Amino acid sequence: MGHTITEKIIADHAGRKEVFPGELVSAKIDLAMANDVTAPLSIKTLEKYGIDKVFDKNKIALVLSHFVPAKDIKSAEQAKIVRDFAKKHEIKWFFGEGEGIEHTLLPENGIVVPGDLVVGADSHTCTYGGIGAFSTGVGSTDLAYAMATGEIWLKVPESMKFMFYGKLNKWVSGKDLILYTIGQIGVDGALYRAMEFDGEAIRSLDISQRLTIANMAIEAGGKSGIVSPDEKTLEYVEKRAKKPYKIYQSDTDSSYIESYEWDASSIEPMVAWPYLPSNVHPVSESTHINIDQAFIGSCTNGRIEDLRIAAGILKGKKVHPYTRCIVIPASKNVYLQAMHEGLIDIFIEAGCAVSTSTCGPCLGGHMGILAKGERCISTSNRNFPGRMGHPQSEAYLANPAVVAASAVMGRIAHPEEVMSEVLV
């Protein structure tokens, strides 16, 4: 019997010829990552046990992303803890204010590459599966252990296979495929499982959209999300890789606990209504819902490809007078590229507020918090009660084209309502 890409990556990092679902293994990591919210807890754990050095300063990434620029004294103190630790231990991959969100920064800079085993003290660490890495979120205590030893205990996850055949309709993106998936299986449908995506529709997606799909695997309870590498992956990685990488593929006779096949040509842009990412409806059934805010950004959909799509919708148009639109590029490089391409001009002229890179409103942190009774349509990944502000506010999740169109209309809208074609 063959093995999945996930099993192969874990086996190699565990020093084993093969591993099987359900086994507990100790695996060597290629990178340990934490941010300004989770790293201070890991640092305090190391201090508590008198551990005064890290296993490898070149295999740790610390990113100030969630509450930056600091919104208050507490967040400033959190950032200082991380900054001081990074300086003391000469952490190679330290990213300060404005550099970007970790899940955009690490693939963008070639710090994570195919075949890596990455653990991060952030649930959306699963993002890196979009380029063929095994990556998963862990708690701050586990992250401290990984920073000290260079290893992590893992239970080998069962794998699920999701095949999307057919061609995507206009305005349909990777965001819609993952929302559709979560809508079909539920928020616990992939609990502690590796979600493997393939098929003609998946292969047609660029790397940005594959990262979006892997990013939201956790919203189905997944241990990880992964797309096996192909020529598009290699083209993306070759320009960026800071180290050697290894390509893994699932065997044709691999075993999956569950498999699904869907016709992508039957899927239209999707919207996840409150208060679960699985509460998914087609945009055609959502156009009666008025909004107060539109947010374009986050580690899910804040890359340059996303901003190009949004700018194509907003060019020459105005944000609805009773709606505010916030645009936050997911990294400094994305911000700079958007400036060079004139996208920032388009956003500002349309009436958007554009911010330096931060997680900000996605987690209800700052830079766009919702008041009681307000609604936001967002390109981010979660819409639980209070996720973006007041517990009685509402967050709707959609792709960048739908969010931009909604900003113009002042209600959830199909992109076709505001333009005939997007220029990218």
Coordinates of C-alpha atoms in Angstrom, one line a residue:
M1 CA 0.0 0.0 0.0
G2 CA 1.2 3.4 -0.9
H3 CA 1.5 6.6 1.2
T4 CA 0.2 10.1 1.0
I5 CA 2.3 13.2 0.6
T6 CA 1.6 14.0 4.3
E7 CA 2.8 10.5 5.5
K8 CA 5.9 10.8 3.4
I9 CA 6.9 14.2 4.7
I10 CA 6.4 13.1 8.3
A11 CA 8.2 9.8 7.8
D12 CA 11.3 11.5 6.5
H13 CA 11.4 14.0 9.3
A14 CA 10.9 11.2 11.9
G15 CA 13.8 9.3 10.4
R16 CA 11.5 6.5 9.4
K17 CA 11.0 4.6 6.2
E18 CA 7.2 4.9 6.6
V19 CA 4.6 5.9 9.1
F20 CA 0.9 5.1 9.4
P21 CA -2.1 7.2 10.5
G22 CA -2.5 7.1 14.3
E23 CA 1.1 6.6 15.1
L24 CA 2.9 8.9 17.5
V25 CA 6.3 10.1 16.2
S26 CA 8.9 12.6 17.1
A27 CA 9.8 14.6 14.0
K28 CA 12.5 17.1 13.3
I29 CA 11.2 20.5 12.2
D30 CA 12.4 22.8 9.5
L31 CA 10.9 25.9 11.1
A32 CA 9.3 27.0 14.3
M33 CA 7.1 30.1 14.0
A34 CA 5.3 32.4 16.5
N35 CA 3.8 35.9 16.5
D36 CA 3.4 38.8 18.9
V37 CA 0.4 37.1 20.5
T38 CA 1.8 33.6 21.0
A39 CA 5.6 34.0 21.1
P40 CA 5.6 35.8 24.6
L41 CA 4.0 32.7 26.1
S42 CA 6.6 30.4 24.5
I43 CA 9.4 32.7 25.7
K44 CA 8.1 32.7 29.2
T45 CA 7.9 28.9 29.1
L46 CA 11.6 28.7 28.1
E47 CA 12.5 31.1 30.9
K48 CA 10.5 29.1 33.4
Y49 CA 12.5 26.0 32.7
G50 CA 15.8 27.8 32.5
I51 CA 16.3 27.1 28.8
D52 CA 18.6 29.9 27.6
K53 CA 19.3 28.9 24.0
V54 CA 17.3 27.9 21.0
F55 CA 18.1 24.8 18.9
D56 CA 18.9 26.8 15.7
K57 CA 18.6 30.6 15.3
N58 CA 18.2 30.0 11.5
K59 CA 15.1 27.8 11.9
I60 CA 12.9 30.1 14.0
A61 CA 10.7 32.8 12.7
L62 CA 9.2 35.5 14.9
V63 CA 6.7 37.9 13.4
L64 CA 5.0 41.0 14.8
S65 CA 1.7 40.9 13.0
H66 CA -1.4 40.8 15.1
F67 CA -1.4 44.0 17.1
V68 CA 1.0 46.2 15.1
P69 CA 1.5 49.0 15.1
A70 CA 0.9 48.6 18.9
K71 CA -2.6 49.7 19.7
D72 CA -2.0 50.0 23.5
I73 CA 0.5 49.6 26.2
K74 CA -0.1 45.8 26.6
S75 CA 0.4 45.1 22.9
A76 CA 3.6 47.3 22.9
E77 CA 4.9 45.2 25.8
Q78 CA 4.1 42.0 24.0
A79 CA 6.0 43.2 21.0
K80 CA 9.0 44.2 23.1
I81 CA 9.2 40.7 24.7
V82 CA 9.5 39.2 21.2
R83 CA 11.8 41.9 19.9
D84 CA 14.2 41.5 22.9
F85 CA 14.2 37.7 22.6
A86 CA 14.9 37.9 18.8
K87 CA 17.8 40.3 19.5
K88 CA 19.3 38.2 22.3
H89 CA 19.2 34.9 20.3
E90 CA 20.1 36.5 17.0
I91 CA 16.9 35.0 15.4
K92 CA 17.5 35.2 11.6
W93 CA 13.8 35.4 10.6
F94 CA 12.6 38.2 12.8
F95 CA 10.0 40.5 11.2
G96 CA 9.0 43.7 12.9
E97 CA 6.1 46.2 12.5
G98 CA 4.8 46.6 9.0
E99 CA 6.8 43.7 7.5
G100 CA 3.7 41.6 7.1
I101 CA 1.6 38.7 8.3
E102 CA 3.6 35.5 8.9
H103 CA 1.5 33.3 6.6
T104 CA 2.2 35.6 3.7
L105 CA 5.8 36.5 4.6
L106 CA 7.2 33.0 4.9
P107 CA 6.2 31.6 1.5
E108 CA 6.8 35.0 -0.2
N109 CA 10.4 35.1 1.1
G110 CA 11.2 31.4 0.4
I111 CA 11.6 30.7 4.1
V112 CA 9.1 27.8 3.8
V113 CA 9.6 25.5 0.8
P114 CA 8.0 22.3 -0.5
G115 CA 8.7 19.2 1.7
D116 CA 9.2 21.3 4.9
L117 CA 7.8 20.3 8.2
V118 CA 6.7 23.5 9.9
V119 CA 5.0 24.1 13.3
G120 CA 3.7 27.5 14.3
A121 CA 1.9 28.9 17.3
D122 CA -0.9 30.1 15.1
S123 CA -3.8 28.0 13.9
H124 CA -3.4 29.2 10.3
T125 CA 0.1 27.8 10.0
C126 CA -1.6 25.2 7.8
T127 CA -1.3 27.8 5.0
Y128 CA 2.1 26.5 3.8
G129 CA 0.5 23.3 2.5
G130 CA -0.4 25.4 -0.6
I131 CA 3.2 24.9 -1.8
G132 CA 3.5 21.3 -0.7
A133 CA 4.8 21.6 2.9
F134 CA 3.4 19.8 5.9
S135 CA 2.6 22.7 8.3
T136 CA 0.3 22.8 11.4
G137 CA -0.6 25.0 14.3
V138 CA 0.5 24.1 17.8
G139 CA 0.1 25.7 21.3
S140 CA 2.7 28.0 22.7
T141 CA 4.1 25.3 25.1
D142 CA 4.6 22.9 22.2
L143 CA 6.2 25.8 20.3
A144 CA 8.6 26.4 23.2
Y145 CA 9.6 22.7 23.1
A146 CA 10.2 22.9 19.3
M147 CA 12.3 26.1 19.7
A148 CA 14.4 24.4 22.3
T149 CA 14.8 20.9 20.8
G150 CA 14.1 21.2 17.0
E151 CA 11.6 18.4 17.3
I152 CA 7.8 18.0 17.8
W153 CA 5.6 15.1 18.9
L154 CA 3.0 14.4 16.2
K155 CA 0.2 11.9 15.8
V156 CA 0.2 11.0 12.1
P157 CA -3.1 12.3 10.7
E158 CA -5.5 10.3 8.5
S159 CA -5.8 11.9 5.1
M160 CA -8.9 13.0 3.2
K161 CA -8.9 13.6 -0.6
F162 CA -10.9 16.4 -2.2
M163 CA -11.0 16.3 -6.0
F164 CA -12.4 19.3 -7.9
Y165 CA -12.8 18.5 -11.6
G166 CA -14.1 20.8 -14.4
K167 CA -13.4 24.5 -15.0
L168 CA -14.0 27.3 -12.7
N169 CA -16.7 29.9 -13.5
K170 CA -15.8 33.5 -13.8
W171 CA -15.4 35.2 -10.4
V172 CA -14.9 31.8 -8.7
S173 CA -11.6 31.4 -6.8
G174 CA -9.8 29.2 -4.4
K175 CA -11.7 30.9 -1.6
D176 CA -15.0 29.7 -3.0
L177 CA -13.7 26.1 -3.3
I178 CA -12.6 26.0 0.3
L179 CA -15.8 27.6 1.5
Y180 CA -17.8 25.1 -0.5
T181 CA -15.7 22.3 1.0
I182 CA -16.3 23.5 4.6
G183 CA -20.0 24.0 3.8
Q184 CA -20.2 20.4 2.7
I185 CA -18.3 18.7 5.5
G186 CA -18.8 21.1 8.4
V187 CA -16.4 22.8 10.8
D188 CA -15.4 19.4 12.3
G189 CA -15.6 17.4 9.1
A190 CA -11.8 17.0 8.9
L191 CA -11.0 16.9 12.6
Y192 CA -7.2 16.2 13.0
R193 CA -7.0 15.0 9.4
A194 CA -4.8 16.1 6.5
M195 CA -6.9 17.7 3.8
E196 CA -5.4 16.9 0.4
F197 CA -6.7 18.9 -2.6
D198 CA -6.3 17.9 -6.3
G199 CA -8.1 17.8 -9.6
E200 CA -8.3 19.9 -12.8
A201 CA -9.8 22.9 -11.0
I202 CA -7.1 22.9 -8.3
R203 CA -4.3 22.6 -10.8
S204 CA -5.7 25.7 -12.7
L205 CA -5.3 27.8 -9.6
D206 CA -2.2 30.0 -9.0
I207 CA -0.1 29.5 -5.9
S208 CA -1.9 32.4 -4.1
Q209 CA -5.2 30.7 -4.3
R210 CA -3.8 27.4 -3.3
L211 CA -2.4 29.1 -0.2
T212 CA -5.9 30.4 0.5
I213 CA -7.3 26.9 0.3
A214 CA -4.7 25.4 2.7
N215 CA -5.1 28.4 5.0
M216 CA -8.7 27.5 5.8
A217 CA -8.2 23.8 6.3
I218 CA -8.3 24.5 10.1
E219 CA -11.8 25.9 9.6
A220 CA -12.9 22.4 8.9
G221 CA -10.9 21.1 11.9
G222 CA -8.1 19.9 9.7
K223 CA -4.6 19.2 11.1
S224 CA -3.3 20.5 7.8
G225 CA -4.2 21.3 4.2
I226 CA -2.0 20.4 1.3
V227 CA -1.7 20.6 -2.5
S228 CA 1.1 18.5 -4.0
P229 CA 3.6 20.5 -6.0
D230 CA 3.5 20.8 -9.7
E231 CA 5.2 23.1 -12.4
K232 CA 3.4 26.1 -11.0
T233 CA 4.8 25.4 -7.5
L234 CA 8.3 25.0 -8.9
E235 CA 8.1 28.2 -10.8
Y236 CA 6.9 30.0 -7.7
V237 CA 9.5 28.5 -5.4
E238 CA 12.5 28.7 -7.7
K239 CA 12.3 32.5 -7.6
R240 CA 12.2 32.6 -3.8
A241 CA 13.7 29.6 -2.1
K242 CA 16.3 30.4 0.6
K243 CA 17.3 26.7 0.9
P244 CA 17.1 23.3 -0.8
Y245 CA 13.7 21.7 -1.0
K246 CA 12.3 18.2 -1.7
I247 CA 9.2 17.4 -3.7
Y248 CA 6.8 14.8 -2.4
Q249 CA 3.8 13.2 -4.1
S250 CA 1.1 10.9 -2.9
D251 CA 1.3 7.4 -4.3
T252 CA -1.5 6.4 -6.7
D253 CA -2.5 3.6 -4.3
S254 CA -2.5 5.8 -1.2
S255 CA -5.2 5.2 1.4
Y256 CA -7.7 7.9 2.4
I257 CA -10.2 7.8 5.2
E258 CA -12.7 9.7 3.0
S259 CA -12.7 11.0 -0.6
Y260 CA -14.9 13.6 -2.2
E261 CA -15.3 14.6 -5.9
W262 CA -17.1 17.8 -7.0
D263 CA -17.7 19.5 -10.3
A264 CA -16.1 23.0 -9.9
S265 CA -18.1 24.3 -12.9
S266 CA -21.3 24.0 -10.8
I267 CA -19.9 26.3 -8.0
E268 CA -20.6 30.0 -8.0
P269 CA -19.0 32.6 -5.6
M270 CA -19.8 31.6 -2.1
V271 CA -20.5 33.6 1.1
A272 CA -20.2 32.2 4.6
W273 CA -22.9 33.8 6.8
P274 CA -22.6 34.1 10.6
Y275 CA -21.6 32.5 12.8
L276 CA -19.7 29.6 11.2
P277 CA -17.5 29.2 8.2
S278 CA -19.7 26.2 7.3
N279 CA -22.8 28.4 7.0
V280 CA -22.2 28.8 3.3
H281 CA -24.6 30.2 0.7
P282 CA -24.2 31.2 -2.9
V283 CA -23.8 34.9 -3.4
S284 CA -27.0 34.9 -5.5
E285 CA -28.8 34.1 -2.3
S286 CA -27.0 36.7 -0.2
T287 CA -27.7 40.0 -2.2
H288 CA -30.4 41.2 0.2
I289 CA -27.9 41.6 3.1
N290 CA -26.8 45.2 3.7
I291 CA -23.3 45.8 5.1
D292 CA -21.5 48.5 7.1
Q293 CA -17.9 47.5 6.3
A294 CA -15.9 45.6 3.7
F295 CA -12.5 44.3 4.6
I296 CA -9.9 43.2 2.0
G297 CA -6.8 41.7 3.5
S298 CA -5.7 39.0 6.0
C299 CA -3.4 36.0 5.6
T300 CA -6.2 34.4 3.6
N301 CA -6.7 36.9 0.8
G302 CA -4.3 39.9 1.3
R303 CA -1.7 38.9 -1.4
I304 CA -1.0 41.0 -4.6
E305 CA -3.2 38.7 -6.7
D306 CA -6.1 39.5 -4.3
L307 CA -5.5 43.2 -4.4
R308 CA -5.4 43.2 -8.2
I309 CA -8.8 41.5 -8.4
A310 CA -10.3 44.0 -5.8
A311 CA -8.7 47.0 -7.6
G312 CA -10.1 45.8 -10.9
I313 CA -13.6 45.9 -9.4
L314 CA -13.1 49.3 -7.7
K315 CA -11.4 51.1 -10.5
G316 CA -13.4 54.2 -11.5
K317 CA -16.0 53.5 -8.8
K318 CA -16.8 54.7 -5.3
V319 CA -17.4 52.9 -2.1
H320 CA -21.0 53.2 -1.1
P321 CA -21.5 56.4 1.1
Y322 CA -22.9 54.4 4.0
T323 CA -20.2 51.7 3.8
R324 CA -16.6 51.8 4.8
C325 CA -13.9 49.8 3.0
I326 CA -10.6 48.8 4.6
V327 CA -7.7 47.5 2.5
I328 CA -4.7 46.0 4.3
P329 CA -1.9 44.4 2.1
A330 CA -0.7 41.2 3.8
S331 CA 3.0 42.2 3.6
K332 CA 5.3 45.1 2.9
N333 CA 6.3 43.6 -0.4
V334 CA 2.6 43.3 -1.4
Y335 CA 2.1 46.9 -0.4
L336 CA 5.1 48.1 -2.4
Q337 CA 4.0 46.1 -5.5
A338 CA 0.5 47.4 -5.2
M339 CA 1.9 50.9 -5.1
H340 CA 4.0 50.3 -8.2
E341 CA 1.0 48.9 -10.1
G342 CA -1.2 51.9 -9.1
L343 CA -3.6 49.7 -7.0
I344 CA -3.2 51.9 -3.9
D345 CA -4.3 54.9 -5.9
I346 CA -7.3 53.1 -7.1
F347 CA -8.3 52.1 -3.6
I348 CA -7.8 55.6 -2.2
E349 CA -9.7 57.3 -5.0
A350 CA -12.5 54.8 -4.5
G351 CA -12.8 55.9 -0.9
C352 CA -11.0 53.0 0.8
A353 CA -8.9 53.3 3.9
V354 CA -5.5 51.7 3.3
S355 CA -3.4 50.5 6.2
T356 CA 0.1 49.2 6.8
S357 CA 0.3 45.4 7.0
T358 CA -1.3 43.9 10.1
C359 CA -3.8 41.2 11.0
G360 CA -5.9 44.0 12.6
P361 CA -9.6 43.6 12.0
C362 CA -9.5 39.9 11.1
L363 CA -9.2 38.9 14.8
G364 CA -11.1 41.9 16.1
G365 CA -7.8 43.4 17.2
H366 CA -7.8 47.0 15.8
M367 CA -7.9 48.9 12.6
G368 CA -11.5 48.2 11.8
I369 CA -13.5 46.9 14.7
L370 CA -17.3 46.4 14.4
A371 CA -19.9 48.0 16.7
K372 CA -23.0 46.3 18.0
G373 CA -25.3 45.4 15.2
E374 CA -22.8 46.1 12.4
R375 CA -22.1 43.8 9.5
C376 CA -18.8 43.3 7.6
I377 CA -18.1 41.3 4.5
S378 CA -14.5 40.2 4.7
T379 CA -11.8 38.2 2.8
S380 CA -10.6 36.7 6.0
N381 CA -11.2 33.2 7.4
R382 CA -13.5 33.3 10.5
N383 CA -16.9 34.7 11.4
F384 CA -17.6 33.4 14.9
P385 CA -19.5 35.7 17.3
G386 CA -17.4 38.6 18.2
R387 CA -14.6 37.6 15.9
M388 CA -14.3 41.1 14.3
G389 CA -15.7 43.2 17.1
H390 CA -18.9 43.3 19.2
P391 CA -20.4 39.9 20.0
Q392 CA -23.6 41.1 18.3
S393 CA -21.9 42.2 15.2
E394 CA -21.8 39.9 12.1
A395 CA -19.0 38.9 9.7
Y396 CA -19.5 37.4 6.3
L397 CA -16.7 35.7 4.4
A398 CA -16.2 35.9 0.7
N399 CA -13.6 36.2 -2.1
P400 CA -12.0 39.6 -3.0
A401 CA -14.2 40.2 -6.0
V402 CA -17.4 39.8 -4.0
V403 CA -16.1 41.9 -1.1
A404 CA -15.0 44.7 -3.5
A405 CA -18.4 44.6 -5.3
S406 CA -20.2 44.7 -2.0
A407 CA -18.3 47.7 -0.9
V408 CA -19.6 49.6 -4.0
M409 CA -23.2 48.4 -3.6
G410 CA -23.4 48.8 0.2
R411 CA -24.8 45.2 0.3
I412 CA -23.5 41.8 -0.5
A413 CA -23.2 41.8 -4.3
H414 CA -22.1 39.6 -7.2
P415 CA -19.2 41.2 -9.1
E416 CA -21.3 41.1 -12.3
E417 CA -23.5 43.7 -10.7
V418 CA -20.8 46.3 -10.9
M419 CA -18.7 45.4 -13.9
S420 CA -18.6 43.1 -16.9
E421 CA -14.9 42.0 -16.6
V422 CA -12.0 42.5 -14.2
L423 CA -8.8 43.9 -15.4
V424 CA -5.7 42.4 -13.8

